[in-house]
Amino acid sequence: PITPGELLCLGSSIAFSGLFYYLYRKKARVVTRIQEAPKLQVDDDLPALVSAADGRCLSYVALEGIVLPAKAALSSHYHEEMQGVIQKLLLKEHRLIWNSLARSW
């Protein structure tokens, strides 16, 4: 006979397994979309391509081209021939909504 404690453990184990499998599949789909992303060159045609896209946004594309640093390129301490740049990110919040429960914007 199976005890209620064993049933509880079995049920929670199945529930957790299902949850983790769902999260795994969700992330695997994102990884697949990133790997299948179209490769675009940074050239004069790119602004026209972006403005023609839905919502003026391209999701999951790989840009290939030459990047020029704003000031100076970063050099690797371990590999002298490797250089890199830092990408500047701009976060633009479009609207603020007052949350009366938390009393914050």
PDB file of C-alpha atoms in Angstrom:
ATOM      1  CA  PRO A   1       0.000   0.000   0.000  1.00  0.00           C
ATOM      2  CA  ILE A   2       1.090   3.559  -0.759  1.00  0.00           C
ATOM      3  CA  THR A   3       1.047   6.021   2.122  1.00  0.00           C
ATOM      4  CA  PRO A   4      -0.249   9.608   1.774  1.00  0.00           C
ATOM      5  CA  GLY A   5       3.288  10.916   2.329  1.00  0.00           C
ATOM      6  CA  GLU A   6       4.566   8.899  -0.599  1.00  0.00           C
ATOM      7  CA  LEU A   7       1.714  10.172  -2.791  1.00  0.00           C
ATOM      8  CA  LEU A   8       2.532  13.734  -1.773  1.00  0.00           C
ATOM      9  CA  CYS A   9       6.210  13.247  -2.640  1.00  0.00           C
ATOM     10  CA  LEU A  10       5.333  11.605  -5.956  1.00  0.00           C
ATOM     11  CA  GLY A  11       2.883  14.351  -6.875  1.00  0.00           C
ATOM     12  CA  SER A  12       5.273  17.165  -5.988  1.00  0.00           C
ATOM     13  CA  SER A  13       8.081  15.423  -7.886  1.00  0.00           C
ATOM     14  CA  ILE A  14       5.911  15.148 -11.009  1.00  0.00           C
ATOM     15  CA  ALA A  15       4.788  18.784 -10.659  1.00  0.00           C
ATOM     16  CA  PHE A  16       8.355  20.063 -10.306  1.00  0.00           C
ATOM     17  CA  SER A  17       9.519  17.910 -13.199  1.00  0.00           C
ATOM     18  CA  GLY A  18       6.751  19.303 -15.384  1.00  0.00           C
ATOM     19  CA  LEU A  19       7.580  22.886 -14.367  1.00  0.00           C
ATOM     20  CA  PHE A  20      11.291  22.483 -15.044  1.00  0.00           C
ATOM     21  CA  TYR A  21      10.621  20.765 -18.379  1.00  0.00           C
ATOM     22  CA  TYR A  22       8.322  23.638 -19.395  1.00  0.00           C
ATOM     23  CA  LEU A  23      11.011  26.206 -18.487  1.00  0.00           C
ATOM     24  CA  TYR A  24      13.647  24.162 -20.342  1.00  0.00           C
ATOM     25  CA  ARG A  25      11.541  23.983 -23.515  1.00  0.00           C
ATOM     26  CA  LYS A  26      10.787  27.714 -23.337  1.00  0.00           C
ATOM     27  CA  LYS A  27      14.488  28.588 -23.124  1.00  0.00           C
ATOM     28  CA  ALA A  28      15.358  26.030 -25.808  1.00  0.00           C
ATOM     29  CA  ARG A  29      12.955  27.774 -28.224  1.00  0.00           C
ATOM     30  CA  VAL A  30      14.645  31.110 -27.528  1.00  0.00           C
ATOM     31  CA  VAL A  31      18.086  29.603 -28.123  1.00  0.00           C
ATOM     32  CA  THR A  32      16.884  28.092 -31.395  1.00  0.00           C
ATOM     33  CA  ARG A  33      15.529  31.461 -32.553  1.00  0.00           C
ATOM     34  CA  ILE A  34      18.831  33.130 -31.693  1.00  0.00           C
ATOM     35  CA  GLN A  35      20.854  30.479 -33.531  1.00  0.00           C
ATOM     36  CA  GLU A  36      18.626  30.777 -36.606  1.00  0.00           C
ATOM     37  CA  ALA A  37      18.763  34.580 -36.566  1.00  0.00           C
ATOM     38  CA  PRO A  38      19.480  36.164 -39.937  1.00  0.00           C
ATOM     39  CA  LYS A  39      22.922  37.700 -40.339  1.00  0.00           C
ATOM     40  CA  LEU A  40      22.851  41.295 -41.560  1.00  0.00           C
ATOM     41  CA  GLN A  41      25.724  43.529 -42.584  1.00  0.00           C
ATOM     42  CA  VAL A  42      26.123  46.987 -41.069  1.00  0.00           C
ATOM     43  CA  ASP A  43      25.842  49.150 -44.172  1.00  0.00           C
ATOM     44  CA  ASP A  44      23.721  51.892 -45.711  1.00  0.00           C
ATOM     45  CA  ASP A  45      20.794  49.503 -46.347  1.00  0.00           C
ATOM     46  CA  LEU A  46      20.288  48.670 -42.650  1.00  0.00           C
ATOM     47  CA  PRO A  47      18.226  51.778 -41.670  1.00  0.00           C
ATOM     48  CA  ALA A  48      15.829  51.174 -44.573  1.00  0.00           C
ATOM     49  CA  LEU A  49      15.468  47.526 -43.555  1.00  0.00           C
ATOM     50  CA  VAL A  50      14.704  48.463 -39.942  1.00  0.00           C
ATOM     51  CA  SER A  51      12.157  51.108 -40.894  1.00  0.00           C
ATOM     52  CA  ALA A  52      10.399  48.627 -43.213  1.00  0.00           C
ATOM     53  CA  ALA A  53      10.083  45.985 -40.459  1.00  0.00           C
ATOM     54  CA  ASP A  54       6.987  45.568 -38.290  1.00  0.00           C
ATOM     55  CA  GLY A  55       7.068  48.087 -35.479  1.00  0.00           C
ATOM     56  CA  ARG A  56      10.410  49.409 -36.747  1.00  0.00           C
ATOM     57  CA  CYS A  57      12.101  46.616 -34.803  1.00  0.00           C
ATOM     58  CA  LEU A  58      14.049  43.519 -35.854  1.00  0.00           C
ATOM     59  CA  SER A  59      13.921  40.658 -33.388  1.00  0.00           C
ATOM     60  CA  TYR A  60      16.907  38.336 -33.086  1.00  0.00           C
ATOM     61  CA  VAL A  61      19.297  39.409 -35.803  1.00  0.00           C
ATOM     62  CA  ALA A  62      23.060  39.106 -35.878  1.00  0.00           C
ATOM     63  CA  LEU A  63      24.828  42.228 -37.102  1.00  0.00           C
ATOM     64  CA  GLU A  64      28.182  41.800 -38.788  1.00  0.00           C
ATOM     65  CA  GLY A  65      30.488  44.660 -39.573  1.00  0.00           C
ATOM     66  CA  ILE A  66      33.233  46.908 -38.348  1.00  0.00           C
ATOM     67  CA  VAL A  67      32.672  48.656 -35.029  1.00  0.00           C
ATOM     68  CA  LEU A  68      34.548  51.823 -34.202  1.00  0.00           C
ATOM     69  CA  PRO A  69      35.125  52.713 -30.539  1.00  0.00           C
ATOM     70  CA  ALA A  70      33.905  56.084 -29.234  1.00  0.00           C
ATOM     71  CA  LYS A  71      37.199  56.812 -27.458  1.00  0.00           C
ATOM     72  CA  ALA A  72      39.674  53.938 -27.335  1.00  0.00           C
ATOM     73  CA  ALA A  73      39.348  50.204 -27.834  1.00  0.00           C
ATOM     74  CA  LEU A  74      39.727  47.903 -24.828  1.00  0.00           C
ATOM     75  CA  SER A  75      42.681  45.520 -24.988  1.00  0.00           C
ATOM     76  CA  SER A  76      42.722  42.092 -23.411  1.00  0.00           C
ATOM     77  CA  HIS A  77      45.194  41.509 -20.592  1.00  0.00           C
ATOM     78  CA  TYR A  78      45.596  37.872 -21.599  1.00  0.00           C
ATOM     79  CA  HIS A  79      45.623  38.099 -25.397  1.00  0.00           C
ATOM     80  CA  GLU A  80      47.420  41.171 -26.708  1.00  0.00           C
ATOM     81  CA  GLU A  81      45.910  40.897 -30.199  1.00  0.00           C
ATOM     82  CA  MET A  82      42.287  40.949 -28.969  1.00  0.00           C
ATOM     83  CA  GLN A  83      40.406  44.216 -28.672  1.00  0.00           C
ATOM     84  CA  GLY A  84      36.819  45.051 -27.850  1.00  0.00           C
ATOM     85  CA  VAL A  85      34.355  47.866 -27.330  1.00  0.00           C
ATOM     86  CA  ILE A  86      31.553  48.483 -24.845  1.00  0.00           C
ATOM     87  CA  GLN A  87      28.063  48.774 -26.215  1.00  0.00           C
ATOM     88  CA  LYS A  88      26.077  51.712 -24.884  1.00  0.00           C
ATOM     89  CA  LEU A  89      22.560  50.759 -23.885  1.00  0.00           C
ATOM     90  CA  LEU A  90      19.688  53.197 -23.755  1.00  0.00           C
ATOM     91  CA  LEU A  91      16.627  52.296 -21.727  1.00  0.00           C
ATOM     92  CA  LYS A  92      13.620  54.405 -22.595  1.00  0.00           C
ATOM     93  CA  GLU A  93      10.494  54.025 -20.496  1.00  0.00           C
ATOM     94  CA  HIS A  94       7.490  55.133 -22.489  1.00  0.00           C
ATOM     95  CA  ARG A  95       4.965  55.798 -19.761  1.00  0.00           C
ATOM     96  CA  LEU A  96       4.623  55.730 -16.020  1.00  0.00           C
ATOM     97  CA  ILE A  97       1.606  54.276 -14.250  1.00  0.00           C
ATOM     98  CA  TRP A  98       0.783  55.065 -10.639  1.00  0.00           C
ATOM     99  CA  ASN A  99       0.415  51.921  -8.554  1.00  0.00           C
ATOM    100  CA  SER A 100      -1.944  52.888  -5.745  1.00  0.00           C
ATOM    101  CA  LEU A 101      -1.330  49.650  -3.856  1.00  0.00           C
ATOM    102  CA  ALA A 102       2.460  50.092  -3.697  1.00  0.00           C
ATOM    103  CA  ARG A 103       2.171  53.902  -3.842  1.00  0.00           C
ATOM    104  CA  SER A 104       4.823  54.217  -6.483  1.00  0.00           C
ATOM    105  CA  TRP A 105       5.158  55.015 -10.170  1.00  0.00           C
TER     106      TRP A 105
END
